Tab-separated table of N, CA, C and O in Angstrom:
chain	number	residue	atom	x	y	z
A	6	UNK	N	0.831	-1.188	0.000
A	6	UNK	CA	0.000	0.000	0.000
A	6	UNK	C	0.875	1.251	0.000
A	6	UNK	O	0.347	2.165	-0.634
A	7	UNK	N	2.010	1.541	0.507
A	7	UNK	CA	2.973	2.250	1.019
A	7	UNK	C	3.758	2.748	-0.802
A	7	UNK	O	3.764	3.881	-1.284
A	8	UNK	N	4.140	1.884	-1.232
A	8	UNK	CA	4.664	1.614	-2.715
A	8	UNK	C	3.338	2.349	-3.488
A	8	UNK	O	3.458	3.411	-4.099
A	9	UNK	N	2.505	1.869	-3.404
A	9	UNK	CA	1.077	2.534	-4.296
A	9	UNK	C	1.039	4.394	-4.143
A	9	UNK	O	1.120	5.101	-5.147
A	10	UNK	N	0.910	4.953	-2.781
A	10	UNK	CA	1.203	5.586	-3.002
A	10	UNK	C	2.371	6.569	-3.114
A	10	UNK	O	2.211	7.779	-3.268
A	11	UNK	N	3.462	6.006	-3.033
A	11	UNK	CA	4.580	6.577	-3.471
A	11	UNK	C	4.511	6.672	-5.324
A	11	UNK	O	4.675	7.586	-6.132
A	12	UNK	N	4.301	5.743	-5.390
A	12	UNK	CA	4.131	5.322	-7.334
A	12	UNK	C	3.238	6.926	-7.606
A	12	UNK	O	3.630	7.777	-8.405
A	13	UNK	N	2.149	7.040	-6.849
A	13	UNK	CA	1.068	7.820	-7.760
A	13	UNK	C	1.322	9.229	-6.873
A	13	UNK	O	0.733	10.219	-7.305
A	14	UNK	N	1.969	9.364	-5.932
A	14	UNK	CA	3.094	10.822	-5.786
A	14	UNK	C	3.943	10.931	-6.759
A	14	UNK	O	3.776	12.008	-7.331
A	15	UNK	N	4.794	10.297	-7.219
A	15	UNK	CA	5.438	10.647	-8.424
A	15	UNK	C	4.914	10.531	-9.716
A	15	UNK	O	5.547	11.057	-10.632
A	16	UNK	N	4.082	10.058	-9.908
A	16	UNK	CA	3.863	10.281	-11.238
A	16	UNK	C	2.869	10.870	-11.324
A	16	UNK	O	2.516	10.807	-12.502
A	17	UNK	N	1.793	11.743	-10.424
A	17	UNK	CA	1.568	13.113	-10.000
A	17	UNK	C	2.686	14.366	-10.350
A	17	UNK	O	2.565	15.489	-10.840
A	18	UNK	N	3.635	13.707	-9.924
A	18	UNK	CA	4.859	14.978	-10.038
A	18	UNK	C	5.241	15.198	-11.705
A	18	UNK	O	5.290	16.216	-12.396
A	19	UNK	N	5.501	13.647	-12.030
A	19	UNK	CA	6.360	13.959	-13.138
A	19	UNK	C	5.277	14.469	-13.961
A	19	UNK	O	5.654	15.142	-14.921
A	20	UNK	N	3.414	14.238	-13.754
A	20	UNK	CA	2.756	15.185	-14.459
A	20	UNK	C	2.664	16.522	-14.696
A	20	UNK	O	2.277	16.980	-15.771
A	21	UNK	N	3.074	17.332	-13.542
A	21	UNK	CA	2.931	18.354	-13.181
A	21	UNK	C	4.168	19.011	-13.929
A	21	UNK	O	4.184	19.962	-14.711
A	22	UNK	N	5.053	18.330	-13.519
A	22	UNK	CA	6.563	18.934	-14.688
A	22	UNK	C	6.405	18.963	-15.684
A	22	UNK	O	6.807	19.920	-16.346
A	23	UNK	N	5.681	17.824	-16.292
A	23	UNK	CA	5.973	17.478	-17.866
A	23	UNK	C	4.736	18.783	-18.750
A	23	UNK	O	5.003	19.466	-19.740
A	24	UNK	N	3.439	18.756	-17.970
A	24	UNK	CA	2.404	19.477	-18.293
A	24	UNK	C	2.262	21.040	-17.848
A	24	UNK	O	1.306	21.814	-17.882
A	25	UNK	N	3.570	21.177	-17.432
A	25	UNK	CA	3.298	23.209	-17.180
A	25	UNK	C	3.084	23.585	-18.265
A	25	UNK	O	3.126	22.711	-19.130
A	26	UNK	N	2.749	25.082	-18.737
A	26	UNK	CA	2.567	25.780	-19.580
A	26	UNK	C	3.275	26.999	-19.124
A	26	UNK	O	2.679	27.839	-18.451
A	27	UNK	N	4.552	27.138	-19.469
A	27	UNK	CA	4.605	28.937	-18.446
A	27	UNK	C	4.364	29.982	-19.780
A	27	UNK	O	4.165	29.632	-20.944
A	28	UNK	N	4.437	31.236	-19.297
A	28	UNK	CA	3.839	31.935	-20.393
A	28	UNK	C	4.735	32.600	-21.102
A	28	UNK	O	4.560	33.707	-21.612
A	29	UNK	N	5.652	31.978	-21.144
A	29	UNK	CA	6.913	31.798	-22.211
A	29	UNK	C	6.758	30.784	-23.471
A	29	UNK	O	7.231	30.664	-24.601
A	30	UNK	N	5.876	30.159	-22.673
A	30	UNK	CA	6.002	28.833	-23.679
A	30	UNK	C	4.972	29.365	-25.078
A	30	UNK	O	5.148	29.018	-26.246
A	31	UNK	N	3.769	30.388	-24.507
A	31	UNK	CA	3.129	31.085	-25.401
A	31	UNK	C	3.904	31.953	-26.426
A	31	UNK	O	3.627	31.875	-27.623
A	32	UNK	N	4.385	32.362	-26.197
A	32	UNK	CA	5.772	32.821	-27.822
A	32	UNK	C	4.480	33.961	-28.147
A	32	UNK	O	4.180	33.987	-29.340
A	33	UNK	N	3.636	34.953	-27.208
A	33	UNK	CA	3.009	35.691	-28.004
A	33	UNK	C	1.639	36.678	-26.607
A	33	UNK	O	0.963	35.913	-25.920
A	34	UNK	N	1.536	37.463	-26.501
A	34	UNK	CA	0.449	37.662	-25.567
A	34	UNK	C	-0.674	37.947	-26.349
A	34	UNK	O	-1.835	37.889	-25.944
A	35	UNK	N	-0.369	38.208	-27.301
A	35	UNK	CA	-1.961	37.965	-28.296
A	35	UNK	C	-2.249	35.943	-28.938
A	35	UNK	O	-2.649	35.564	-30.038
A	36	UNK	N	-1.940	35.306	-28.011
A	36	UNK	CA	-2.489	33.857	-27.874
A	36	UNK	C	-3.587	33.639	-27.931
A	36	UNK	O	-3.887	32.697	-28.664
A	37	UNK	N	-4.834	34.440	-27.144
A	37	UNK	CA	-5.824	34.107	-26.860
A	37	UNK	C	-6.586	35.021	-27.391
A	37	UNK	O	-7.786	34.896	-27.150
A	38	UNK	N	-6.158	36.189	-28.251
A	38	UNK	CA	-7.017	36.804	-29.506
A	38	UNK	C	-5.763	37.844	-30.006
A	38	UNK	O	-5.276	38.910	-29.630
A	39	UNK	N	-5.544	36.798	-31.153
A	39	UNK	CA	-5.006	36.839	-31.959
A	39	UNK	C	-4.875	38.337	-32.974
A	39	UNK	O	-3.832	38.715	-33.508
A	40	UNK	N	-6.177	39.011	-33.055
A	40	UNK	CA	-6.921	40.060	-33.987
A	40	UNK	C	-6.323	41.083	-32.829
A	40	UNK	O	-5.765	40.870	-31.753
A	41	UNK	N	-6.597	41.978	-33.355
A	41	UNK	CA	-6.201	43.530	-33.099
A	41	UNK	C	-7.589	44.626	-33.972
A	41	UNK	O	-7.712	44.459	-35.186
A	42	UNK	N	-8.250	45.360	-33.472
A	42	UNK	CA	-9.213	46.214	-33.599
A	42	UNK	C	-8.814	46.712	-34.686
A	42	UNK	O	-7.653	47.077	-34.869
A	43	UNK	N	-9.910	46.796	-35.693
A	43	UNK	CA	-9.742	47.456	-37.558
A	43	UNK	C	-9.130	48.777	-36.959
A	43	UNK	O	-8.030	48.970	-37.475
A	44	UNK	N	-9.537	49.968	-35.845
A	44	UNK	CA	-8.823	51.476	-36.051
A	44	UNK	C	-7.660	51.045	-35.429
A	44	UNK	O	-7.251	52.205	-35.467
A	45	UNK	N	-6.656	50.393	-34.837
A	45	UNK	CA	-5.871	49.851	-34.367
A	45	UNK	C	-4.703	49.441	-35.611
A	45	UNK	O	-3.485	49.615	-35.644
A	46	UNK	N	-5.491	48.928	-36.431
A	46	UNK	CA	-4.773	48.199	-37.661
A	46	UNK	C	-4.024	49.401	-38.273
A	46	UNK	O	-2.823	49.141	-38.337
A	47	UNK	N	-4.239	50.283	-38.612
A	47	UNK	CA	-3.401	50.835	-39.386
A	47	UNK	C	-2.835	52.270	-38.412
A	47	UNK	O	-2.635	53.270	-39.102
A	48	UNK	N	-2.629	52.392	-37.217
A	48	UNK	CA	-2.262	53.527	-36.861
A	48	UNK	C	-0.485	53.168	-36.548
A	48	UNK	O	-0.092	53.600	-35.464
A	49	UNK	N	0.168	52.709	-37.081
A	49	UNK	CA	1.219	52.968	-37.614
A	49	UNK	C	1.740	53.731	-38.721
A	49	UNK	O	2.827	54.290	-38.867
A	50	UNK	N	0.853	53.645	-39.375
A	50	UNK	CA	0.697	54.652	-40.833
A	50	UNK	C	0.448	55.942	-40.094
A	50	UNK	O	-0.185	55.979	-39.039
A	51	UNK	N	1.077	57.217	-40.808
A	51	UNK	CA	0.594	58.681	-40.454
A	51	UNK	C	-0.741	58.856	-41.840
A	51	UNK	O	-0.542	58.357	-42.948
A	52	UNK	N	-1.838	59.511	-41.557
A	52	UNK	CA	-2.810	59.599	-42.283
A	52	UNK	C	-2.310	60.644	-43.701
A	52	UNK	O	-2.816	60.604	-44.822
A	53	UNK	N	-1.025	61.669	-43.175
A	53	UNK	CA	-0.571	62.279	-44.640
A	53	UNK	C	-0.286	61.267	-45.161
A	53	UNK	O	-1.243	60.761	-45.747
A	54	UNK	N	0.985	60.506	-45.240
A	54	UNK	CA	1.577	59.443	-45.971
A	54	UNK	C	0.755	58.789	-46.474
A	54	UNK	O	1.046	57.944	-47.321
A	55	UNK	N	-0.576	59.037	-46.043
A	55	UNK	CA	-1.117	57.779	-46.362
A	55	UNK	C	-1.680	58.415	-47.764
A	55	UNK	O	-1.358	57.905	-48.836
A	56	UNK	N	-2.496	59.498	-47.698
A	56	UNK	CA	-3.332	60.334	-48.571
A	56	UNK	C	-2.010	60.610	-49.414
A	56	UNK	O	-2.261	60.353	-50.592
A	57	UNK	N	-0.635	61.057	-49.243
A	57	UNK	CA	-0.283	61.285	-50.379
A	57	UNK	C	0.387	60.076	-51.228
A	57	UNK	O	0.958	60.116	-52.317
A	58	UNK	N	0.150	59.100	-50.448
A	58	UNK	CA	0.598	57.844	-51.647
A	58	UNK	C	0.156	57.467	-52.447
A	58	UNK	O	0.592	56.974	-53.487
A	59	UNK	N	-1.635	57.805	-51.744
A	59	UNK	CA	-2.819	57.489	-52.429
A	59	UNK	C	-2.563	58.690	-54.092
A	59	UNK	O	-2.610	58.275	-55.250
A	60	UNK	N	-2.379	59.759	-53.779
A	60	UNK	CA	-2.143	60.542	-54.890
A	60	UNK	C	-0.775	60.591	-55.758
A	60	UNK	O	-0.623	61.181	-56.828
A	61	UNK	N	0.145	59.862	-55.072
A	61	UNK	CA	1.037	59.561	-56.174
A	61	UNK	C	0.968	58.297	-57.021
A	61	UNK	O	1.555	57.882	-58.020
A	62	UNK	N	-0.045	57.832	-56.166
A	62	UNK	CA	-0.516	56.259	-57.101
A	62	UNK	C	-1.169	56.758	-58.704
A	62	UNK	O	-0.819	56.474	-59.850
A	63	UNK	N	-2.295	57.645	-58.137
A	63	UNK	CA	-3.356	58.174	-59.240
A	63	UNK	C	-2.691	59.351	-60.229
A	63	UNK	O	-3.262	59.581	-61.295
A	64	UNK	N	-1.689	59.969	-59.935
A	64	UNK	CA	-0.479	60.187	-60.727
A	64	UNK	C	-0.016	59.404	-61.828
A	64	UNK	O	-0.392	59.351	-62.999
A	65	UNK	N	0.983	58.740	-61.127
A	65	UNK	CA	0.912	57.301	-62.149
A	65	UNK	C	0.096	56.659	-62.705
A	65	UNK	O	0.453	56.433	-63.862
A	66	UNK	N	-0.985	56.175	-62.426
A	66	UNK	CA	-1.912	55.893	-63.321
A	66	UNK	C	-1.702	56.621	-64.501
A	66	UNK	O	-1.053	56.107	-65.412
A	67	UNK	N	-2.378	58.270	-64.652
A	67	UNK	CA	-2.379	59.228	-65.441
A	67	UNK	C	-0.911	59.087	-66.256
A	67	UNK	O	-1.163	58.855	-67.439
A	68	UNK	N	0.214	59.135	-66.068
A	68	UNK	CA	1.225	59.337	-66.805
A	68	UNK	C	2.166	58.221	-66.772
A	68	UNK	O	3.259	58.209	-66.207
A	69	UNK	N	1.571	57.210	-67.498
A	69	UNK	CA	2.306	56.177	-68.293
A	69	UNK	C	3.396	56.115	-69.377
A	69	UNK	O	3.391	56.666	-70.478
A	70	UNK	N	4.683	55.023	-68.616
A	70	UNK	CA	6.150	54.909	-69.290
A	70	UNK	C	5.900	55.104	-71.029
A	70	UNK	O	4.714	54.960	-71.325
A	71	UNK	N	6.452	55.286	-71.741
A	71	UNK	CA	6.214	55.176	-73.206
A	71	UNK	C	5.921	53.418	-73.226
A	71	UNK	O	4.785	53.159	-73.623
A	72	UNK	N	6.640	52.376	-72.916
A	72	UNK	CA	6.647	51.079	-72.880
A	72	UNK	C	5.868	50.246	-72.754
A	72	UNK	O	5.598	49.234	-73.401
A	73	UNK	N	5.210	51.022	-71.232
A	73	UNK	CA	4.009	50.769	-71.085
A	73	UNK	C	2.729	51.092	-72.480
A	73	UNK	O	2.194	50.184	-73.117
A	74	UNK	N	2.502	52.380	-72.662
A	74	UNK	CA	1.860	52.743	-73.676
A	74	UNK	C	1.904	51.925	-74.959
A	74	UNK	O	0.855	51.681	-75.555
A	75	UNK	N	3.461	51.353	-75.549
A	75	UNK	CA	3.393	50.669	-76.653
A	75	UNK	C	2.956	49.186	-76.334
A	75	UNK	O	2.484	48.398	-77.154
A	76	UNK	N	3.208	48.935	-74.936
A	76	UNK	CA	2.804	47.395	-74.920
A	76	UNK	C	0.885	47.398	-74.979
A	76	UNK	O	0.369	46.508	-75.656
A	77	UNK	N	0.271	48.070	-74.501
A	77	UNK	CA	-0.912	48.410	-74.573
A	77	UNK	C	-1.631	48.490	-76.062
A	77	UNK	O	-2.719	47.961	-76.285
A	78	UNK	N	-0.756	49.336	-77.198
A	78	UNK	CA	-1.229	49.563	-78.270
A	78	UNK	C	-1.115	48.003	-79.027
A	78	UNK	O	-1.984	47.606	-79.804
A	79	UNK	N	0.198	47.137	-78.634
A	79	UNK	CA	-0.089	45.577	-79.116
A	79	UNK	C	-0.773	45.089	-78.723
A	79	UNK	O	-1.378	44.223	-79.355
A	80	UNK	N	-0.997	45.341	-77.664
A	80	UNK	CA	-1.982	43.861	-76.884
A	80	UNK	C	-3.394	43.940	-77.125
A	80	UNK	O	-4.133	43.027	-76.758
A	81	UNK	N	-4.002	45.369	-77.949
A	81	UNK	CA	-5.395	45.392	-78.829
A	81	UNK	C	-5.024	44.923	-79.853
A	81	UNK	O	-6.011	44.480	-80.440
A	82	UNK	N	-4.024	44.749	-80.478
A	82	UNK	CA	-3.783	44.001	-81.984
A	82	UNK	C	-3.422	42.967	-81.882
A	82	UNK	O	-2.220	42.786	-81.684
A	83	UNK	N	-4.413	41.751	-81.988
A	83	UNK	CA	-4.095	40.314	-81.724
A	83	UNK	C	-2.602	40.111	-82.571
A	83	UNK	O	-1.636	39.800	-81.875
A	84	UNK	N	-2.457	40.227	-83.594
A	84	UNK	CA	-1.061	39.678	-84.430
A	84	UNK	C	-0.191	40.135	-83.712
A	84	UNK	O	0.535	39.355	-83.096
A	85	UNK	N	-0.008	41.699	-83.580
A	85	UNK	CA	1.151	42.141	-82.616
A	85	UNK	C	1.531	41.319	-81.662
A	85	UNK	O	2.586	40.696	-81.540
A	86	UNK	N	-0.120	41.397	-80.484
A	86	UNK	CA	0.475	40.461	-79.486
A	86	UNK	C	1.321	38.684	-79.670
A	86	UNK	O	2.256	38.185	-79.045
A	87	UNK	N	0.547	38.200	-80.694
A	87	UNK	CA	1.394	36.768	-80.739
A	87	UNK	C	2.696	37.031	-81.152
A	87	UNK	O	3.526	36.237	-80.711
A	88	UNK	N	3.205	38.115	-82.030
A	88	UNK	CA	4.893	38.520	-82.411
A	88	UNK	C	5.186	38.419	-81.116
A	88	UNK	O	6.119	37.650	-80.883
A	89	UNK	N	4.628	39.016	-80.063
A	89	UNK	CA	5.189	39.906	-78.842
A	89	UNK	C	5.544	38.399	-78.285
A	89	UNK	O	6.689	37.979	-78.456
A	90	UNK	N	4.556	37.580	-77.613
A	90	UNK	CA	5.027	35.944	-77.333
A	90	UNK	C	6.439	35.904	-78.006
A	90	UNK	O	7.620	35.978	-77.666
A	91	UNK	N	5.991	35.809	-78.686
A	91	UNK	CA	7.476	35.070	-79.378
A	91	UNK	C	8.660	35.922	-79.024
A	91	UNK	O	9.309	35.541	-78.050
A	92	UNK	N	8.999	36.862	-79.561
A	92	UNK	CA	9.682	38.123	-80.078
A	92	UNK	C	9.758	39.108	-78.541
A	92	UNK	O	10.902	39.361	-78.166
A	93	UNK	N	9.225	39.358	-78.143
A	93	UNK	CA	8.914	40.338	-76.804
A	93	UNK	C	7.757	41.442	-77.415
A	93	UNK	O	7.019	41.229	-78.377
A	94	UNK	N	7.799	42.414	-76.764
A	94	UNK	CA	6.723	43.428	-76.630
A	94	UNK	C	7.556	44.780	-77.702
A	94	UNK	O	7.113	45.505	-78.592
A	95	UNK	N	8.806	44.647	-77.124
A	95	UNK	CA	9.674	46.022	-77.894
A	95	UNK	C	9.547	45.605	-79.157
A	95	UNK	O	9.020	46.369	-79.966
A	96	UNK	N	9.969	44.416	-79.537
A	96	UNK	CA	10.098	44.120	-81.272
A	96	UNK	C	8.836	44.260	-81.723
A	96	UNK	O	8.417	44.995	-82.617
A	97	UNK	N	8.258	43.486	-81.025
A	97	UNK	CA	6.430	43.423	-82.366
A	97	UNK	C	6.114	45.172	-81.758
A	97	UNK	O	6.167	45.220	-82.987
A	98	UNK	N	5.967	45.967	-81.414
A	98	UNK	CA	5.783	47.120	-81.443
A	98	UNK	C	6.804	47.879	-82.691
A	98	UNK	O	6.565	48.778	-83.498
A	99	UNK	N	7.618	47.331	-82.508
A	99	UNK	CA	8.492	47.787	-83.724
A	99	UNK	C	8.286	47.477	-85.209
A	99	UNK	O	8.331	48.187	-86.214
A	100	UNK	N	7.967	45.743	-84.942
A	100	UNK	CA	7.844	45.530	-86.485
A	100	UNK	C	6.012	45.824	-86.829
A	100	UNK	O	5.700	45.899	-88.018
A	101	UNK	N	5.040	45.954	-85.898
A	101	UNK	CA	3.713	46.382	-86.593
A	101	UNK	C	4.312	47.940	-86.169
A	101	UNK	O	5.398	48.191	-86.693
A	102	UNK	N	3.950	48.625	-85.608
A	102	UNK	CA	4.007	50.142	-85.683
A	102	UNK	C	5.159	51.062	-85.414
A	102	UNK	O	5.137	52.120	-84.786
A	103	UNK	N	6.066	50.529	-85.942
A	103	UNK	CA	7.630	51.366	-86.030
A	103	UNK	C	8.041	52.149	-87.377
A	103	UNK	O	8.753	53.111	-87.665
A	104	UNK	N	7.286	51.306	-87.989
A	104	UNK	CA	7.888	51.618	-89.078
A	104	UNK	C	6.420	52.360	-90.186
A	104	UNK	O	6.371	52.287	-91.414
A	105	UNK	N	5.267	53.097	-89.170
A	105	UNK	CA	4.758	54.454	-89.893
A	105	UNK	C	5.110	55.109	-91.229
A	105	UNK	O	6.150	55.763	-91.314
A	106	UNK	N	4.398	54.984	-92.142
A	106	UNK	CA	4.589	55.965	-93.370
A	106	UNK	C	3.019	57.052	-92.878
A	106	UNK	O	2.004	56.850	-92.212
A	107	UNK	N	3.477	57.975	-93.499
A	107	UNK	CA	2.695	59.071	-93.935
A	107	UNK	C	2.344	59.289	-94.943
A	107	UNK	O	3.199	59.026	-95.789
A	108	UNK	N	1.239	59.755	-95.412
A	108	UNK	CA	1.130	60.205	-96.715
A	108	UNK	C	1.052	61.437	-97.072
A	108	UNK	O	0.957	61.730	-98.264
C-alpha cells in the first residue's frame, strides 16, 4: 500500500513537470485573440503618408512609361500580341508600328 502511493506521488509529479505551460512557452500575448481592432490596424501609418501615396498612385496611373503605352497599343492588336510571345513586346511594337509611313 505504502509503494502505491509513493508510485502515484510521483507520477503526480512527473505530471505536473511534464504538463506546465509557463507563459513563455506562449511565444506571443496575443495567444488568446489573436486580432487587433480594424482602427488599431493601421495607426502605424501617419494619415498624410497615407493620402499622399494614395495621390502619387493616381499620378501614375495618369502618366504612363512610353513602354508601357506601346505594350498596350499591341496587346489590342491580336497579331502584334502573338509577335510579342514570341519576339517580346519592344520588337512586335516595332515591327507592326515602327515603321509608320505618312502620306
Amino acid at each position: 500500500m505504502r509503494t502505491l502511493i509513493i508510485l502515484t506521488l510521483l507520477a503526480g509529479l512527473v505530471m505536473v513537470t511534464t504538463c506546465y505551460e509557463s507563459h513563455e512557452s506562449m511565444e506571443s500575448h496575443e495567444y488568446h485573440n489573436p486580432f487587433i481592432n480594424r482602427r488599431r490596424a493601421n495607426d502605424f501609418i501617419q494619415a498624410e503618408s497615407r493620402l499622399e501615396s494614395i495621390s502619387q498612385e493616381r499620378i501614375r496611373e495618369r502618366v504612363k512609361a512610353p513602354q508601357e503605352r506601346q505594350r498596350e497599343i499591341c496587346e489590342d492588336y491580336y497579331p502584334c500580341e502573338l509577335y510579342a510571345f514570341r519576339h517580346g513586346y519592344a520588337a512586335a511594337y516595332k515591327h507592326y508600328f515602327g515603321r509608320r509611313r505618312t502620306k
